[in-house]
Tab-separated table of C-alpha atoms in Angstrom:
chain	number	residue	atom	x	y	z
A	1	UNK	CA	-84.848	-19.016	-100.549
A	2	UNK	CA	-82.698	-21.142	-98.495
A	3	UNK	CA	-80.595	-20.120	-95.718
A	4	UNK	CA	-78.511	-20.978	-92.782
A	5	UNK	CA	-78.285	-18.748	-89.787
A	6	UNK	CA	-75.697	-18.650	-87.493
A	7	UNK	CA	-75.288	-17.267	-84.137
A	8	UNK	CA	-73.580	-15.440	-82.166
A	9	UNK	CA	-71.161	-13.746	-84.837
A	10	UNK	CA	-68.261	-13.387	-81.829
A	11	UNK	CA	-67.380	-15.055	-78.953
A	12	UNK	CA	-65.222	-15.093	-76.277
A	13	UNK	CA	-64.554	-17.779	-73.821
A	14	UNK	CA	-61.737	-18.142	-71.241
A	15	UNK	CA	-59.462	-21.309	-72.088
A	16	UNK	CA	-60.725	-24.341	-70.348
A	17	UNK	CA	-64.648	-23.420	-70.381
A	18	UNK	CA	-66.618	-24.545	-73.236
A	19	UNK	CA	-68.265	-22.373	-76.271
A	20	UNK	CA	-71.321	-23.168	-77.910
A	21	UNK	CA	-72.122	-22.385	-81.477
A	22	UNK	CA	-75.777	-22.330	-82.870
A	23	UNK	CA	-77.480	-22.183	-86.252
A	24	UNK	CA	-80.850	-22.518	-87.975
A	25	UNK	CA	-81.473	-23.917	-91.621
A	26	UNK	CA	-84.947	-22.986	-93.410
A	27	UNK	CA	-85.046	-25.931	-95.430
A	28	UNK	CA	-86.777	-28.948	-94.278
A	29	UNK	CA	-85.466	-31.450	-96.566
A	30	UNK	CA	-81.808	-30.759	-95.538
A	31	UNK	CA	-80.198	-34.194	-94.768
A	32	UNK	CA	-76.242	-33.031	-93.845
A	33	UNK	CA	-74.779	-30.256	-91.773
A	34	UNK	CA	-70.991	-29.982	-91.747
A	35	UNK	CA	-68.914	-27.773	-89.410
A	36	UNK	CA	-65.704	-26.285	-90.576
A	37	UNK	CA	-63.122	-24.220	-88.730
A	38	UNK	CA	-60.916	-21.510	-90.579
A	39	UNK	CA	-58.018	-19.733	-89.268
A	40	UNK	CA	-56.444	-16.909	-90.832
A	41	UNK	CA	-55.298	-16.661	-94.100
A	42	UNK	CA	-56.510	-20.698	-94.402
A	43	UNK	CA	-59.506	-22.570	-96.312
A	44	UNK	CA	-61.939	-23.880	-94.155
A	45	UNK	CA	-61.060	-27.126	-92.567
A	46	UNK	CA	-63.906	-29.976	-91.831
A	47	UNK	CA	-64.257	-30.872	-87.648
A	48	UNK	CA	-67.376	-32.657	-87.393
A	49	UNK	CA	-70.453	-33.348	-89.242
A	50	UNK	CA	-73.755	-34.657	-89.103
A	51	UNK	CA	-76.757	-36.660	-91.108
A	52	UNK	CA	-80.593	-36.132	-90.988
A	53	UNK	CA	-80.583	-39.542	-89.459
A	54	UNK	CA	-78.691	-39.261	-86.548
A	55	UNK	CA	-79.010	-36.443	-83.005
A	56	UNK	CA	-75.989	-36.132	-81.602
A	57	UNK	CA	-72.481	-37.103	-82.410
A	58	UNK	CA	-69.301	-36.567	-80.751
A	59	UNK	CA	-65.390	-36.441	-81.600
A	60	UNK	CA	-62.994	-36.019	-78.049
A	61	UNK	CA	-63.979	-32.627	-77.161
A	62	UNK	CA	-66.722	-31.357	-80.055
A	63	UNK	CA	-69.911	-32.275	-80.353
A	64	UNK	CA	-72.990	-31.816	-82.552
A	65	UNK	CA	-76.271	-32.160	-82.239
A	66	UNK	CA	-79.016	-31.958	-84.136
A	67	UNK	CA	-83.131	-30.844	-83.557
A	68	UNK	CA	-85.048	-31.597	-87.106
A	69	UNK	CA	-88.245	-30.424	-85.573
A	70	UNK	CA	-86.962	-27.154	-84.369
A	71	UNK	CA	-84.870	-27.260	-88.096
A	72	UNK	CA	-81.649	-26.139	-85.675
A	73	UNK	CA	-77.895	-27.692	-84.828
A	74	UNK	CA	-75.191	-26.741	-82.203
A	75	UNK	CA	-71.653	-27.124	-82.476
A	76	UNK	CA	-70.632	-27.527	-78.300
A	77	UNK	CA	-66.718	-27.216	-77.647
A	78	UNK	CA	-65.542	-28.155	-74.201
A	79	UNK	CA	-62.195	-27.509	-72.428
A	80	UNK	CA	-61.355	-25.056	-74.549
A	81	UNK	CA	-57.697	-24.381	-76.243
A	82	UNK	CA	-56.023	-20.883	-77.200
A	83	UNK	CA	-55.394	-23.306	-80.338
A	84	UNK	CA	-59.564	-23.287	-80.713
A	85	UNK	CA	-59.423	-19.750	-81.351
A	86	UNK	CA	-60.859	-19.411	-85.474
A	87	UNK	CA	-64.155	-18.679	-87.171
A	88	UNK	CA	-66.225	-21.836	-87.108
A	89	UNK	CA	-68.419	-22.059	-90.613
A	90	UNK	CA	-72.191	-24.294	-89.770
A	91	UNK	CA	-73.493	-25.424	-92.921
A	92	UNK	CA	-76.473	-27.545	-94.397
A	93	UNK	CA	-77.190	-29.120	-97.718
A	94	UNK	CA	-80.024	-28.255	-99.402
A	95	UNK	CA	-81.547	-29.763	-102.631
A	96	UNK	CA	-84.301	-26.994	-103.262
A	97	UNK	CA	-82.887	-24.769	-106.360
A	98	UNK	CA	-79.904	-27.443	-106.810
A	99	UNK	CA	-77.707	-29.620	-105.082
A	100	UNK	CA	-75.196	-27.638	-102.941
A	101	UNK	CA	-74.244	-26.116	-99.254
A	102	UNK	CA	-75.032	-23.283	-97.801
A	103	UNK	CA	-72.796	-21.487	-95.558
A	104	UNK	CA	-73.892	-19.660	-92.550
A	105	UNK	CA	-72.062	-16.003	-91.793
A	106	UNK	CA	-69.771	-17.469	-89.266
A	107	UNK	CA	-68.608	-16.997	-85.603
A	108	UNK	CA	-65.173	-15.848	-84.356
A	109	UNK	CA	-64.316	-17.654	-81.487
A	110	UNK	CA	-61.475	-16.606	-78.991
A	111	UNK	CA	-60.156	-18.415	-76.169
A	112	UNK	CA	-58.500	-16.329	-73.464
A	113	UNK	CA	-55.507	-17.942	-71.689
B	1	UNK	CA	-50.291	-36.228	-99.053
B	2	UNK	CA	-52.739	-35.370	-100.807
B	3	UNK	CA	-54.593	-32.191	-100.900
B	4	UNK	CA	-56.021	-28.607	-102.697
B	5	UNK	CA	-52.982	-26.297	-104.312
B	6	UNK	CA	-54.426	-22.546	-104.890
B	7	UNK	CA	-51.941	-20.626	-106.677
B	8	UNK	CA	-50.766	-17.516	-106.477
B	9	UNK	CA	-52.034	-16.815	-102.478
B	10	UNK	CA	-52.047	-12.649	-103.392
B	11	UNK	CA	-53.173	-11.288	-106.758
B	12	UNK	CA	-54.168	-7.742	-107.957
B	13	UNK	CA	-56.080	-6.738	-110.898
B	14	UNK	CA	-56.243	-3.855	-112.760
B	15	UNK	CA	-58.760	-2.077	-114.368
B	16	UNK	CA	-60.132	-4.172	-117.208
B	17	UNK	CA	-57.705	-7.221	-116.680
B	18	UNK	CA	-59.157	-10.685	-116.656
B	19	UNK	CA	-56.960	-12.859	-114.254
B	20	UNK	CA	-57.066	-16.270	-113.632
B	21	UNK	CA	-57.149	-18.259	-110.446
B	22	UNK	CA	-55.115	-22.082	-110.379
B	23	UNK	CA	-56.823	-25.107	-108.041
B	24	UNK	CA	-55.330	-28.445	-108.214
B	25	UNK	CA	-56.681	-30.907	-106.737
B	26	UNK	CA	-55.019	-34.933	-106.457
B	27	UNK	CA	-57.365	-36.619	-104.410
B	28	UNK	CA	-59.154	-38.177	-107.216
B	29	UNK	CA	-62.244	-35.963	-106.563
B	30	UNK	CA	-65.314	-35.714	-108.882
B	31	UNK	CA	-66.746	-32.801	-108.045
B	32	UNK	CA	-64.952	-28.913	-107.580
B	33	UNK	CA	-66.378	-25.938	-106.417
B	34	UNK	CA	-64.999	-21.912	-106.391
B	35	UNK	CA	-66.060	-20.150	-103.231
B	36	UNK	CA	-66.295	-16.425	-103.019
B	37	UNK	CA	-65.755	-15.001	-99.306
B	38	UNK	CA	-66.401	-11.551	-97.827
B	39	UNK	CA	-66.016	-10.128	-94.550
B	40	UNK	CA	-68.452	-11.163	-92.226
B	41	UNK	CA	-70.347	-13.114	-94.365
B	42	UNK	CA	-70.447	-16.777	-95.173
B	43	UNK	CA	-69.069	-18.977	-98.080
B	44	UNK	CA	-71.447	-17.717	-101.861
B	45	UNK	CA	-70.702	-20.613	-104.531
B	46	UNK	CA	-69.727	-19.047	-108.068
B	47	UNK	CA	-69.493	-22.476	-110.369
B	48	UNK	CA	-69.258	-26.062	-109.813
B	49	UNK	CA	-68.461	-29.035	-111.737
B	50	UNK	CA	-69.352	-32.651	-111.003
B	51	UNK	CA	-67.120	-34.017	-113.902
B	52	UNK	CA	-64.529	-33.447	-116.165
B	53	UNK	CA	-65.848	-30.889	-118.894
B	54	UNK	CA	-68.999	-30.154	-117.047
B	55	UNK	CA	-69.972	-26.975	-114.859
B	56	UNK	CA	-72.849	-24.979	-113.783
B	57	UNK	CA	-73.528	-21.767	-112.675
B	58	UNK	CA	-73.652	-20.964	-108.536
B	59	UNK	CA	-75.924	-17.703	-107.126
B	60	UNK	CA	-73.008	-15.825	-107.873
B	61	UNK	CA	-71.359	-16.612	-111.031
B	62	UNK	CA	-71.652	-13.078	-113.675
B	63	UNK	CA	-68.174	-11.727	-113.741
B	64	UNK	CA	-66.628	-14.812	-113.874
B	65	UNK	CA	-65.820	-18.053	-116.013
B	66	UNK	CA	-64.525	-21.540	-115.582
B	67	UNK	CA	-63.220	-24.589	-117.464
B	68	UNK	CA	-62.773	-28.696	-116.235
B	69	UNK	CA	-60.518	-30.002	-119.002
B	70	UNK	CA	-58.890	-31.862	-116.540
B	71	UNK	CA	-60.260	-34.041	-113.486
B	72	UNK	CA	-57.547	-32.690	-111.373
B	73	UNK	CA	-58.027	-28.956	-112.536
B	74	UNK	CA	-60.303	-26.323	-112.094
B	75	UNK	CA	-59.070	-22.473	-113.052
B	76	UNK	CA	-61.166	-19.721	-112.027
B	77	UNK	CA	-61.403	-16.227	-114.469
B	78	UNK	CA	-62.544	-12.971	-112.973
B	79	UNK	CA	-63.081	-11.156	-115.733
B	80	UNK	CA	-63.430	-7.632	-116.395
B	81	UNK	CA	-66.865	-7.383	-116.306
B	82	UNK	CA	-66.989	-8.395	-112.409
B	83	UNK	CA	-67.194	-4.639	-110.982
B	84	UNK	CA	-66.172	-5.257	-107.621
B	85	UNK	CA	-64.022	-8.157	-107.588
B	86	UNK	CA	-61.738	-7.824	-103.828
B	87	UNK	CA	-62.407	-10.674	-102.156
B	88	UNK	CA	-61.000	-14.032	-100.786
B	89	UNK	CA	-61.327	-17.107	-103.078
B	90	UNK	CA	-61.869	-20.797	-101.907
B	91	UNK	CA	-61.532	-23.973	-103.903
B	92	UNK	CA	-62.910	-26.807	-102.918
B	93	UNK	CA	-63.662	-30.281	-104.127
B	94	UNK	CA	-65.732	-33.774	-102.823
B	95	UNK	CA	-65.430	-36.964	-103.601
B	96	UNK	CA	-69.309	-36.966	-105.653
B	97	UNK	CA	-70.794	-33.638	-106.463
B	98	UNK	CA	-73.714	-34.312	-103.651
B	99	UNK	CA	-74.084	-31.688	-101.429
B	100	UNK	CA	-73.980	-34.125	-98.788
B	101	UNK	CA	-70.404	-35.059	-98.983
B	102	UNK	CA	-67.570	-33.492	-97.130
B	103	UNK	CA	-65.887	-30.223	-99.216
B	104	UNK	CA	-62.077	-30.378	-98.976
B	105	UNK	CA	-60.644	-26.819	-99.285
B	106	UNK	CA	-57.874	-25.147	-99.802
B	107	UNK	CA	-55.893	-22.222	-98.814
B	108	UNK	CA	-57.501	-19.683	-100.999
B	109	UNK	CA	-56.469	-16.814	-103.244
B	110	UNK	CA	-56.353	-13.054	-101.935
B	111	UNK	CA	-57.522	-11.053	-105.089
B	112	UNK	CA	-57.217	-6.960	-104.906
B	113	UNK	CA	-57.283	-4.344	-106.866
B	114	UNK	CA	-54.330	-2.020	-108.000
């Protein structure tokens, strides 16, 4: 069936260098892939997203990009923030079995002062 | 502002108690979603509904049971018959129930057992 990896599952970065976030989707025909951060004891929050139709896009200091051929996206973070620190959800939509998202595992990011 | 209201944030169940989860939503969303999440693993969708008095069944959705009576509402029941029902619960709506539209969520439910 469908699925969205996600790696790595932890991560540590010291504040001010940059983390890097990747996943892999199965199906072909998947046209969005959201990012959402969640810190504890919160619902996931949307940071950045991106269409089929589009590579990279960018928002101050996260960026997305996307490879259709290689069916994999990357969520980059630069200067990083102690305020970063969360579990950062990838997700792509999928149409195969019915309309919906599919979550990848997650990653805990922490940023070291 | 507007936003996603889960109510209560902690909840425990006993043994062969249904209990039901609240989500409010009043951002004039179509579409609302319930979200199981487990340690370590990622977000498993247990119903949806794209309108009012309409929903369908996620990958996860025995042991529970929902109801859209109301655009803005979308209660969640964990029934008895869900065996292992610890977990933290996510509501979440969108504007359109297409998967490619942004999910709003909010700040989940925290169910246990006694």
């Amino acid at each position: 069936g469908e699925n969205v990896e996600q790696h790595p599952s932890t991560l540590s970065v010291q504040e001010g260098d940059s983390a890097v976030i990747k996943c892999t989707y199965s199906d072909s025909a998947s046209n969005y892939f959201p990012w959402y951060k969640q810190e504890l004891g919160k619902g996931p929050q949307l940071i950045i997203d991106i269409r089929s139709n589009v590579g990279e896009k960018k928002d101050q200091r996260i960026a997305v990009t996307l490879n259709k051929t290689a069916k994999h996206f990357s969520l980059h973070i630069t200067e990083t923030q102690p305020e970063d620190s969360a579990v950062y959800f990838c997700a792509g939509a999928t149409k195969t079995s019915y309309d919906k998202v599919i979550f990848g595992p997650g990653t805990s990011l922490s940023v070291i002062p | 502002d507007g936003g996603i209201t889960q109510s209560p944030k902690y909840l425990f169940r006993k043994e062969g108690q249904n209990v039901t989860l609240s989500c409010e939503q009043n951002l004039n969303h179509d579409a609302m979603y319930w979200y199981r999440q487990d340690p370590g693993q990622g977000l498993r969708l247990i119903y949806y509904s794209q309108i009012v008095n309409d929903f369908q069944k996620g990958d996860i959705a025995e042991g529970y049971s929902v109801s859209r009576e109301k655009k803005e509402s979308f209660p969640l029941t964990v029934t008895s018959a869900q065996k292992n029902p610890t977990a933290f619960y996510l509501c979440a709506s969108s504007i359109v129930g297409a998967s490619n539209q942004p999910q709003h969520f909010g700040d989940g439910t925290r169910l246990s057992i006694l």
